[in-house]
PDB file of C-alpha atoms in Angstrom:
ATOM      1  CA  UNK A  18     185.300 175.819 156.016  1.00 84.00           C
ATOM      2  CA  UNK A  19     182.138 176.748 154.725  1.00 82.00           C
ATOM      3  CA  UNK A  20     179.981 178.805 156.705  1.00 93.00           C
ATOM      4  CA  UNK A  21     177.412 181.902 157.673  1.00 96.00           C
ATOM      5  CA  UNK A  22     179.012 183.971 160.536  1.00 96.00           C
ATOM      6  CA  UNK A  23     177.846 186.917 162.312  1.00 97.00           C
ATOM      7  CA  UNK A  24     178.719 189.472 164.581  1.00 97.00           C
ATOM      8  CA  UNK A  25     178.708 190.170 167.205  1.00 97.00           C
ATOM      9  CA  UNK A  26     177.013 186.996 169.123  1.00 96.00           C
ATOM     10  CA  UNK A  27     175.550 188.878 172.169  1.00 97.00           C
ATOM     11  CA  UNK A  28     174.982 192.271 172.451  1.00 96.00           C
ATOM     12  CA  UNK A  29     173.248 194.666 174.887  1.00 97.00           C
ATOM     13  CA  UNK A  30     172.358 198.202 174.068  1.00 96.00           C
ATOM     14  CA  UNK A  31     169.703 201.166 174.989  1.00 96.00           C
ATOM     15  CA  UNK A  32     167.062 202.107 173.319  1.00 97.00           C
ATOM     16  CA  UNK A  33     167.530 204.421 170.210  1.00 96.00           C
ATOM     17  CA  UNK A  34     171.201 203.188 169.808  1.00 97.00           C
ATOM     18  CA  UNK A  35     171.692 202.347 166.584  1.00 97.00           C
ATOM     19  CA  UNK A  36     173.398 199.098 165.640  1.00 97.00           C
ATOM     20  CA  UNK A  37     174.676 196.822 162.869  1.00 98.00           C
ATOM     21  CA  UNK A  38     174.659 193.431 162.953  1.00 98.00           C
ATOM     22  CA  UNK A  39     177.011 191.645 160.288  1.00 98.00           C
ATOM     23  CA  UNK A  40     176.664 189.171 158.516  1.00 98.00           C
ATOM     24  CA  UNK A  41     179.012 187.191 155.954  1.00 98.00           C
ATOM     25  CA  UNK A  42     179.086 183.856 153.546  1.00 97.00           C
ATOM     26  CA  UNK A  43     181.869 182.701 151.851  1.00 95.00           C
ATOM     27  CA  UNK A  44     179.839 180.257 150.331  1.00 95.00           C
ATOM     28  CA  UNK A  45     179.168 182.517 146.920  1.00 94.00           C
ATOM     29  CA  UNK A  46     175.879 182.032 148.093  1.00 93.00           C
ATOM     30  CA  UNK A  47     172.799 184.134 145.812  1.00 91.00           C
ATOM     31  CA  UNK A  48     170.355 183.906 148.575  1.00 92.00           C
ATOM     32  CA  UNK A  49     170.914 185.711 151.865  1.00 94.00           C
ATOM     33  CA  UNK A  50     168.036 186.508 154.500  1.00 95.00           C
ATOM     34  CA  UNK A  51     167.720 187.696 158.120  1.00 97.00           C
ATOM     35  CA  UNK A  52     165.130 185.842 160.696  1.00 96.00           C
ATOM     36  CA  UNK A  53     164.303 186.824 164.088  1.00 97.00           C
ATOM     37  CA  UNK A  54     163.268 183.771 166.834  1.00 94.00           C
ATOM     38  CA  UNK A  55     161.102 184.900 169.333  1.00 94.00           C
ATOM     39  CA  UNK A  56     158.948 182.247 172.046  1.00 88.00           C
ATOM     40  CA  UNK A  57     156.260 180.861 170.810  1.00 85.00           C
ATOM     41  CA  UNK A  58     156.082 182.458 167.012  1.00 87.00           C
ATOM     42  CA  UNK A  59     158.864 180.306 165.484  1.00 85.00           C
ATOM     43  CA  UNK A  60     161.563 181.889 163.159  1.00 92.00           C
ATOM     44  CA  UNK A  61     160.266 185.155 161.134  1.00 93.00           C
ATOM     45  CA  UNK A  62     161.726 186.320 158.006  1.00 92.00           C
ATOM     46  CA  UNK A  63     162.594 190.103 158.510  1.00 96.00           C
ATOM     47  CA  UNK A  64     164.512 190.641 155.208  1.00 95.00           C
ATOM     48  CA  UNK A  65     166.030 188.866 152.466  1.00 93.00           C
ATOM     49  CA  UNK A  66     167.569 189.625 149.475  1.00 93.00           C
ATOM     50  CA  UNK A  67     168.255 187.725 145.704  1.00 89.00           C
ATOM     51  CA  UNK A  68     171.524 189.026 144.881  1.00 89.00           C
ATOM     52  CA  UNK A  69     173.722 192.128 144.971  1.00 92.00           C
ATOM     53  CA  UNK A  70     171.824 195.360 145.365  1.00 91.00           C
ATOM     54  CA  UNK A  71     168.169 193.382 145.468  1.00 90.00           C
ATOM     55  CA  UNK A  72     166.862 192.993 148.777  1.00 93.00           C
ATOM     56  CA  UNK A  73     162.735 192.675 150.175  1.00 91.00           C
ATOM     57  CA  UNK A  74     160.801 192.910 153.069  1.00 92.00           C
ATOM     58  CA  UNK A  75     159.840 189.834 154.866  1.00 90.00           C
ATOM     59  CA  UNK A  76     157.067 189.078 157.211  1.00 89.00           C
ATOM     60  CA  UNK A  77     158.443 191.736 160.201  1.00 95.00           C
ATOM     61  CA  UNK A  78     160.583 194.322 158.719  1.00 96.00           C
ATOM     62  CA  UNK A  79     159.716 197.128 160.319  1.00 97.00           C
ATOM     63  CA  UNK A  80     162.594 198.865 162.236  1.00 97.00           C
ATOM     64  CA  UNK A  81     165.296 197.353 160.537  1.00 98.00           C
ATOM     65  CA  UNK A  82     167.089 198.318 157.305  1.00 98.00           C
ATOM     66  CA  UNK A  83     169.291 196.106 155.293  1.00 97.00           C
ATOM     67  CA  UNK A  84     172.074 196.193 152.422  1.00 96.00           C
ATOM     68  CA  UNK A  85     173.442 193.754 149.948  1.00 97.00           C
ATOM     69  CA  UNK A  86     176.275 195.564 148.440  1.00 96.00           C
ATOM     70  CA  UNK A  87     178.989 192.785 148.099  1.00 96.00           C
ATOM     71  CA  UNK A  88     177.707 189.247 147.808  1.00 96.00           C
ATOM     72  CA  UNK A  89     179.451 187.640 150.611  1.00 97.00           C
ATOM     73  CA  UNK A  90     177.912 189.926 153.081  1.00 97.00           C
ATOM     74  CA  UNK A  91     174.131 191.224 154.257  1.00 98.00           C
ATOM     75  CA  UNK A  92     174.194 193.596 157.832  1.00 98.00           C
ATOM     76  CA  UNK A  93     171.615 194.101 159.577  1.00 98.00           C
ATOM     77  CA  UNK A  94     170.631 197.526 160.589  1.00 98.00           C
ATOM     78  CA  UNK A  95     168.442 198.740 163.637  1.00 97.00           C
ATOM     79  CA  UNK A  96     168.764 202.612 163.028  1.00 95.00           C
ATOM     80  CA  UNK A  97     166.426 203.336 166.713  1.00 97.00           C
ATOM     81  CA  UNK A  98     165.999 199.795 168.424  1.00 97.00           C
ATOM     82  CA  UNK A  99     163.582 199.251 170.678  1.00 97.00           C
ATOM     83  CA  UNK A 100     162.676 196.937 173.378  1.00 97.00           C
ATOM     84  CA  UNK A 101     160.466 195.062 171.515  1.00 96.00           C
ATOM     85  CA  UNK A 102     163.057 193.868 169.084  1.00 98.00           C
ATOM     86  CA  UNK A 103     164.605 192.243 171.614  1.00 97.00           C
ATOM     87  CA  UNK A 104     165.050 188.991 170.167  1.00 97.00           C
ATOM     88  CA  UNK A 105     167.356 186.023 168.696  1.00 96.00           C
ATOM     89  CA  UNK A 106     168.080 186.929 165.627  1.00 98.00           C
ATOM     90  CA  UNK A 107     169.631 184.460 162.502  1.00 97.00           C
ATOM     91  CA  UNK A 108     171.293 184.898 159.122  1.00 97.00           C
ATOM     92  CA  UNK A 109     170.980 182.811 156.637  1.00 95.00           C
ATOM     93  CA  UNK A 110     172.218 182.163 153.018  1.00 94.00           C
ATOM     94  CA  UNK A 111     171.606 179.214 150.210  1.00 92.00           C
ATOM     95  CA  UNK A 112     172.916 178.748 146.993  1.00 88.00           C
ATOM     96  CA  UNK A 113     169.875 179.347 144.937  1.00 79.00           C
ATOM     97  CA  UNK A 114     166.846 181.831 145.765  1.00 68.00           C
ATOM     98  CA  UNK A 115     164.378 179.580 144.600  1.00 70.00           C
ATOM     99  CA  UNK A 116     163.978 177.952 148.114  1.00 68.00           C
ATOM    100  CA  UNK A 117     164.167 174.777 146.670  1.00 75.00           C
ATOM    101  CA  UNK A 118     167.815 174.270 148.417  1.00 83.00           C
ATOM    102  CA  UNK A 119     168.455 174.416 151.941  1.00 88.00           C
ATOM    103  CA  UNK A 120     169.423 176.958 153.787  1.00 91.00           C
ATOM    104  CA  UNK A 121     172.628 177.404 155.594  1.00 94.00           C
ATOM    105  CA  UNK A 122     172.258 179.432 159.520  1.00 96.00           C
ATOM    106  CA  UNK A 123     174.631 181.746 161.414  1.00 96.00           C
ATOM    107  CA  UNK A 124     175.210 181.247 164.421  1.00 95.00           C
ATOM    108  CA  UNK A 125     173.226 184.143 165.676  1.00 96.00           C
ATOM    109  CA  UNK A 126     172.985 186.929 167.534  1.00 97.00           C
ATOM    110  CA  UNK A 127     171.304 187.629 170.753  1.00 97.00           C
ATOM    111  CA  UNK A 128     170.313 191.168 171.252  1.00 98.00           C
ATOM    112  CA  UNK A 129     168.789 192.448 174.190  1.00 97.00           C
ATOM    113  CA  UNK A 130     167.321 196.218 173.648  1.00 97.00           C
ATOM    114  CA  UNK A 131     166.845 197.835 177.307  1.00 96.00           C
TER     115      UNK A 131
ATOM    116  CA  UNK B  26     150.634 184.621 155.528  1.00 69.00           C
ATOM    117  CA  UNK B  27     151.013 180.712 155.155  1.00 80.00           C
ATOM    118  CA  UNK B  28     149.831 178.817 157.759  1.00 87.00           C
ATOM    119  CA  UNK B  29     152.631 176.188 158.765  1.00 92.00           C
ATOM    120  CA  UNK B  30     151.350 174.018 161.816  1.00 95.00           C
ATOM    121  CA  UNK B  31     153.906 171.518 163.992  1.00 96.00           C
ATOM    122  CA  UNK B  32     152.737 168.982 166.002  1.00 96.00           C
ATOM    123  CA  UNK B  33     152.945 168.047 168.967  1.00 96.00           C
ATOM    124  CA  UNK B  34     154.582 171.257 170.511  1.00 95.00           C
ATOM    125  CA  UNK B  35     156.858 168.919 172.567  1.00 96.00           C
ATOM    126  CA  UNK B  36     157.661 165.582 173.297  1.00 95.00           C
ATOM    127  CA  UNK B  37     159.565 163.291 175.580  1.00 96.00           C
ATOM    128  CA  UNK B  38     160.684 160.259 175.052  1.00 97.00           C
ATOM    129  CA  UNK B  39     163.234 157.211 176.562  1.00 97.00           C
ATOM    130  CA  UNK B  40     166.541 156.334 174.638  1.00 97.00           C
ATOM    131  CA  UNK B  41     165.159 153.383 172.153  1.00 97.00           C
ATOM    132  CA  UNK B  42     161.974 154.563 171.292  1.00 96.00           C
ATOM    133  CA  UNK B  43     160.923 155.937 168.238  1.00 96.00           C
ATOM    134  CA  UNK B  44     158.906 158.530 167.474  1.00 96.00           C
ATOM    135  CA  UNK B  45     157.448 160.639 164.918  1.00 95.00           C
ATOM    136  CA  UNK B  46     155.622 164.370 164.256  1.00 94.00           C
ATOM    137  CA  UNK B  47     153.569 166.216 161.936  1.00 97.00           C
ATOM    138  CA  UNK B  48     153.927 169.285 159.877  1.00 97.00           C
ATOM    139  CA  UNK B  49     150.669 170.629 158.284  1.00 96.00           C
ATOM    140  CA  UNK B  50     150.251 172.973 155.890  1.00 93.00           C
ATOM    141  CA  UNK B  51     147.579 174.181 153.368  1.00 89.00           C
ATOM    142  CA  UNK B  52     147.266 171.408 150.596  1.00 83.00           C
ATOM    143  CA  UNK B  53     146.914 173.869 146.938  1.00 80.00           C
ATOM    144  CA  UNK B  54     150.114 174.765 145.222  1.00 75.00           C
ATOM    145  CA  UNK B  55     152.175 172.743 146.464  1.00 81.00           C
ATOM    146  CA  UNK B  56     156.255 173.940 146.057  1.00 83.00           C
ATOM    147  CA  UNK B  57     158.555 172.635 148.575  1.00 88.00           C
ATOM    148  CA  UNK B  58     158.765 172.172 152.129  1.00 92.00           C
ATOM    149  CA  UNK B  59     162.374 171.909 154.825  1.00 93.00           C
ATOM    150  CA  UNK B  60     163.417 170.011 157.863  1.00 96.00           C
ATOM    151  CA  UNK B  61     165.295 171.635 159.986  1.00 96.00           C
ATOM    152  CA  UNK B  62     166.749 170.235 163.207  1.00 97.00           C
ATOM    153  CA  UNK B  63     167.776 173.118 166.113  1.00 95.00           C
ATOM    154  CA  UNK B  64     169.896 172.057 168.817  1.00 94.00           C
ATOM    155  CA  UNK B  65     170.286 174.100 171.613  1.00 88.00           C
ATOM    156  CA  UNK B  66     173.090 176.856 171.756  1.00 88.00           C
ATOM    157  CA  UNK B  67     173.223 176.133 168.058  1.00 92.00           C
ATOM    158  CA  UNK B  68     171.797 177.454 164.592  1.00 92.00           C
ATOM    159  CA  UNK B  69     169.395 175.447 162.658  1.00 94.00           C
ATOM    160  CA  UNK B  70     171.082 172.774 160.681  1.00 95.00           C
ATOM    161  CA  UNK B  71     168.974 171.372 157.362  1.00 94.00           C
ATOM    162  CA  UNK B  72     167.590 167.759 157.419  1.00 96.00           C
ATOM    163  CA  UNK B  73     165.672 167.929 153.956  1.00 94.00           C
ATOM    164  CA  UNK B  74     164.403 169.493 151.483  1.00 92.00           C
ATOM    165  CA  UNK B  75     161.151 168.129 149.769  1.00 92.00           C
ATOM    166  CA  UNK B  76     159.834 168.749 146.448  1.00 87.00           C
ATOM    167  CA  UNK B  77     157.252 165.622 145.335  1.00 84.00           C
ATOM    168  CA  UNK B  78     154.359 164.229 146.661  1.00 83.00           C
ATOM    169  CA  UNK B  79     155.215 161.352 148.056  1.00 84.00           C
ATOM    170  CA  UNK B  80     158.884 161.550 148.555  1.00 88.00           C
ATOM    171  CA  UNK B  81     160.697 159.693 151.160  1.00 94.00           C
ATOM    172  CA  UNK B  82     164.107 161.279 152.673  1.00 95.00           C
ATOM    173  CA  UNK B  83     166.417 159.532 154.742  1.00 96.00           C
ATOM    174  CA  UNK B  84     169.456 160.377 156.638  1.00 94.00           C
ATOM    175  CA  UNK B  85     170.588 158.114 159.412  1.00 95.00           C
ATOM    176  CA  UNK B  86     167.818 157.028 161.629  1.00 96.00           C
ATOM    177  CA  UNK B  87     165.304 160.167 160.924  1.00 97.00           C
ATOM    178  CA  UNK B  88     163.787 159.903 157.486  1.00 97.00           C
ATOM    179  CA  UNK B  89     160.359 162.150 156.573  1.00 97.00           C
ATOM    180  CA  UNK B  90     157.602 161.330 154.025  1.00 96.00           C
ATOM    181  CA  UNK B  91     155.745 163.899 152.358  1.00 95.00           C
ATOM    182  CA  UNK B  92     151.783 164.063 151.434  1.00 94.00           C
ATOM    183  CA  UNK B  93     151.608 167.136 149.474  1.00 92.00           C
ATOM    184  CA  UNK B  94     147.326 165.900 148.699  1.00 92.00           C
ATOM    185  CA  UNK B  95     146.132 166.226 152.055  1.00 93.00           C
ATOM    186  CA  UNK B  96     148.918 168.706 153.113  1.00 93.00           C
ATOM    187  CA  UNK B  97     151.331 167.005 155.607  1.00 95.00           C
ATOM    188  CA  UNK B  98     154.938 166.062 156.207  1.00 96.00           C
ATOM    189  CA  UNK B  99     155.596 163.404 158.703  1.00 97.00           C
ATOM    190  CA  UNK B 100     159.364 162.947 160.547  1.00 98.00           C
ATOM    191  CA  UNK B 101     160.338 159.736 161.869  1.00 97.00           C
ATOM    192  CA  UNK B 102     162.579 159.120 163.967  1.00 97.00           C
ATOM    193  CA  UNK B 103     163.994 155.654 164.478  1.00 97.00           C
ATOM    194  CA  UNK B 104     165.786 154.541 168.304  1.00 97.00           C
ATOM    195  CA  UNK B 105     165.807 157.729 169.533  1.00 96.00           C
ATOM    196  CA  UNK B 106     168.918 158.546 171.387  1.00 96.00           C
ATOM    197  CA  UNK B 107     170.065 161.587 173.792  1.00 95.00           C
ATOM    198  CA  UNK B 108     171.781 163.806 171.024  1.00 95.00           C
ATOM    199  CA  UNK B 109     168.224 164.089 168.739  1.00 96.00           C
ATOM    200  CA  UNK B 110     167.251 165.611 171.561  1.00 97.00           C
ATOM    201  CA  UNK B 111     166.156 169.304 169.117  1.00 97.00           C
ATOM    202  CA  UNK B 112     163.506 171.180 167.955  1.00 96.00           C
ATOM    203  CA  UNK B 113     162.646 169.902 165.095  1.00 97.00           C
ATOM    204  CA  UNK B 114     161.227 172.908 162.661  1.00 96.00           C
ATOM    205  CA  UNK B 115     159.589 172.582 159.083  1.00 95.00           C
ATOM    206  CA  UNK B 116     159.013 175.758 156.606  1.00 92.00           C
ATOM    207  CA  UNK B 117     157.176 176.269 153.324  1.00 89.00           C
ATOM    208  CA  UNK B 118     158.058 179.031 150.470  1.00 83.00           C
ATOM    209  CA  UNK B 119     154.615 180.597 149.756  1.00 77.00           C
ATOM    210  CA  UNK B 120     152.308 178.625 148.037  1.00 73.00           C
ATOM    211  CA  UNK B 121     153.091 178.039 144.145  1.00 67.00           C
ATOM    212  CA  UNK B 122     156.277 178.821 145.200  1.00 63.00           C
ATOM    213  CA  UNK B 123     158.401 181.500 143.046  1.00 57.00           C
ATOM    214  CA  UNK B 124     158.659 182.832 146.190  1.00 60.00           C
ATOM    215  CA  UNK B 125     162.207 183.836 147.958  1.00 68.00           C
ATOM    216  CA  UNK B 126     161.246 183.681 151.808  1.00 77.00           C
ATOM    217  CA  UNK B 127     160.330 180.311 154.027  1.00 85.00           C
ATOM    218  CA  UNK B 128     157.486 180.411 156.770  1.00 89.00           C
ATOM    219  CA  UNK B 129     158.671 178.234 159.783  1.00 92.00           C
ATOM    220  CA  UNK B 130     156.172 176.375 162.260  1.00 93.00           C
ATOM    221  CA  UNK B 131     156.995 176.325 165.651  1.00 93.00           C
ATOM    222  CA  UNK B 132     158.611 173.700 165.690  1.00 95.00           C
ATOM    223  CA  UNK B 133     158.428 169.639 167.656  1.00 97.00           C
ATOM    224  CA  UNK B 134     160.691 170.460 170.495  1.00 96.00           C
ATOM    225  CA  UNK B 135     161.780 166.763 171.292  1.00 97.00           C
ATOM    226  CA  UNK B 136     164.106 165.719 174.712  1.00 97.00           C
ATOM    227  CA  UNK B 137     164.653 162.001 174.465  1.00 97.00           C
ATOM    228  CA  UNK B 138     165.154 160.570 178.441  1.00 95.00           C
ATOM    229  CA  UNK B 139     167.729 157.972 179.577  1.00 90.00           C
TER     230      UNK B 139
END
């Protein structure tokens, strides 16, 4: 079945812990990207990348890190979280980078930072 | 940043009725713009993808139309029934496009009523 899954789905941690949030395709997918949903402000791109080894910053990166180093999968990284990045957060891949094509969610992550 | 607007913030509405909302967006350089429909307890699932001015998706009983001129996208939805209960959430590459990130509205957070 094709899909976007991540890991783990709920998670609950202290400040400065530092966490990984995985993500995976196995769609062959170019296109991968991480979004945050918060109330109110809609779904935020934090990072995405184009391929292997070619990520960018989206509109909130700051405090995360990510890698692209095999194609199928794109973790997330909070190296000191904080509360404020307590949040819903999404993965998301699509075929092309383009943006012209769809994009295909995870079925996110909740992470609450205490 | 792009400025992606969704109205009305919510709506409610009784099983047979059909309804439609707006998403606005800044009119110059026009590239694409997404529907995406978000159930509850669930990831974001696309509807469409939109390239043209003028274009007309369908799928089912939702289809959207597309003024890409005066800068909006308009979903309809046709006899509404429990399950489109959603939030219904549109997103724009940057303008010109060539872009690799989406900027999401809000999002139309619909609950149709028995």
């Amino acid at each position: 079945e094709a899909q976007v899954t991540q890991n783990p789905r709920y998670l609950i941690t202290v400040t400065g812990k530092k966490l990984t949030v995985t993500c995976s395709q196995n769609m062959n997918h170019e296109y991968m990207s991480w979004y945050r949903q918060d109330p109110g402000l809609g779904l935020r791109q934090i990072y995405y990348s184009m391929n292997v080894e070619v990520t960018d910053k989206g509109d909130v990166p700051e405090g995360y890190k990510v890698s692209r180093k095999e194609k199928r999968n794109f973790p997330l990284i909070l190296e000191s979280p904080s509360p404020n990045q307590t949040s819903l957060y999404f993965c998301a891949s699509s075929p092309d980078p383009t943006t012209s094509y769809e994009q295909y969610f995870g079925p996110g992550t909740r992470l609450t930072v205490t | 940043i792009l400025n992606v607007e969704q109205s009305p913030q919510s709506l409610h509405v009784q099983e047979g009725d059909s309804t439609n909302f707006t998403c606005s967006f800044p009119s110059s350089n026009f590239y694409a713009l997404h529907w995406y429909r978000w159930e509850t307890a669930k990831s974001p699932e696309a509807l469409f993808v939109m390239t043209l001015n003028g274009d007309e998706k369908k799928k089912g009983r939702i289809s959207a139309t597309l003024n890409t001129k005066e800068g909006y996208s308009y979903l309809y939805i046709k006899g509404s029934q429990p399950e489109d209960s959603a939030t219904y959430l549109c997103a724009l590459p940057p303008l010109g496009g060539g872009g690799n990130k989406l900027t999401f509205g809000t999002g139309t957070q619909l609950k149709v009523e028995l």
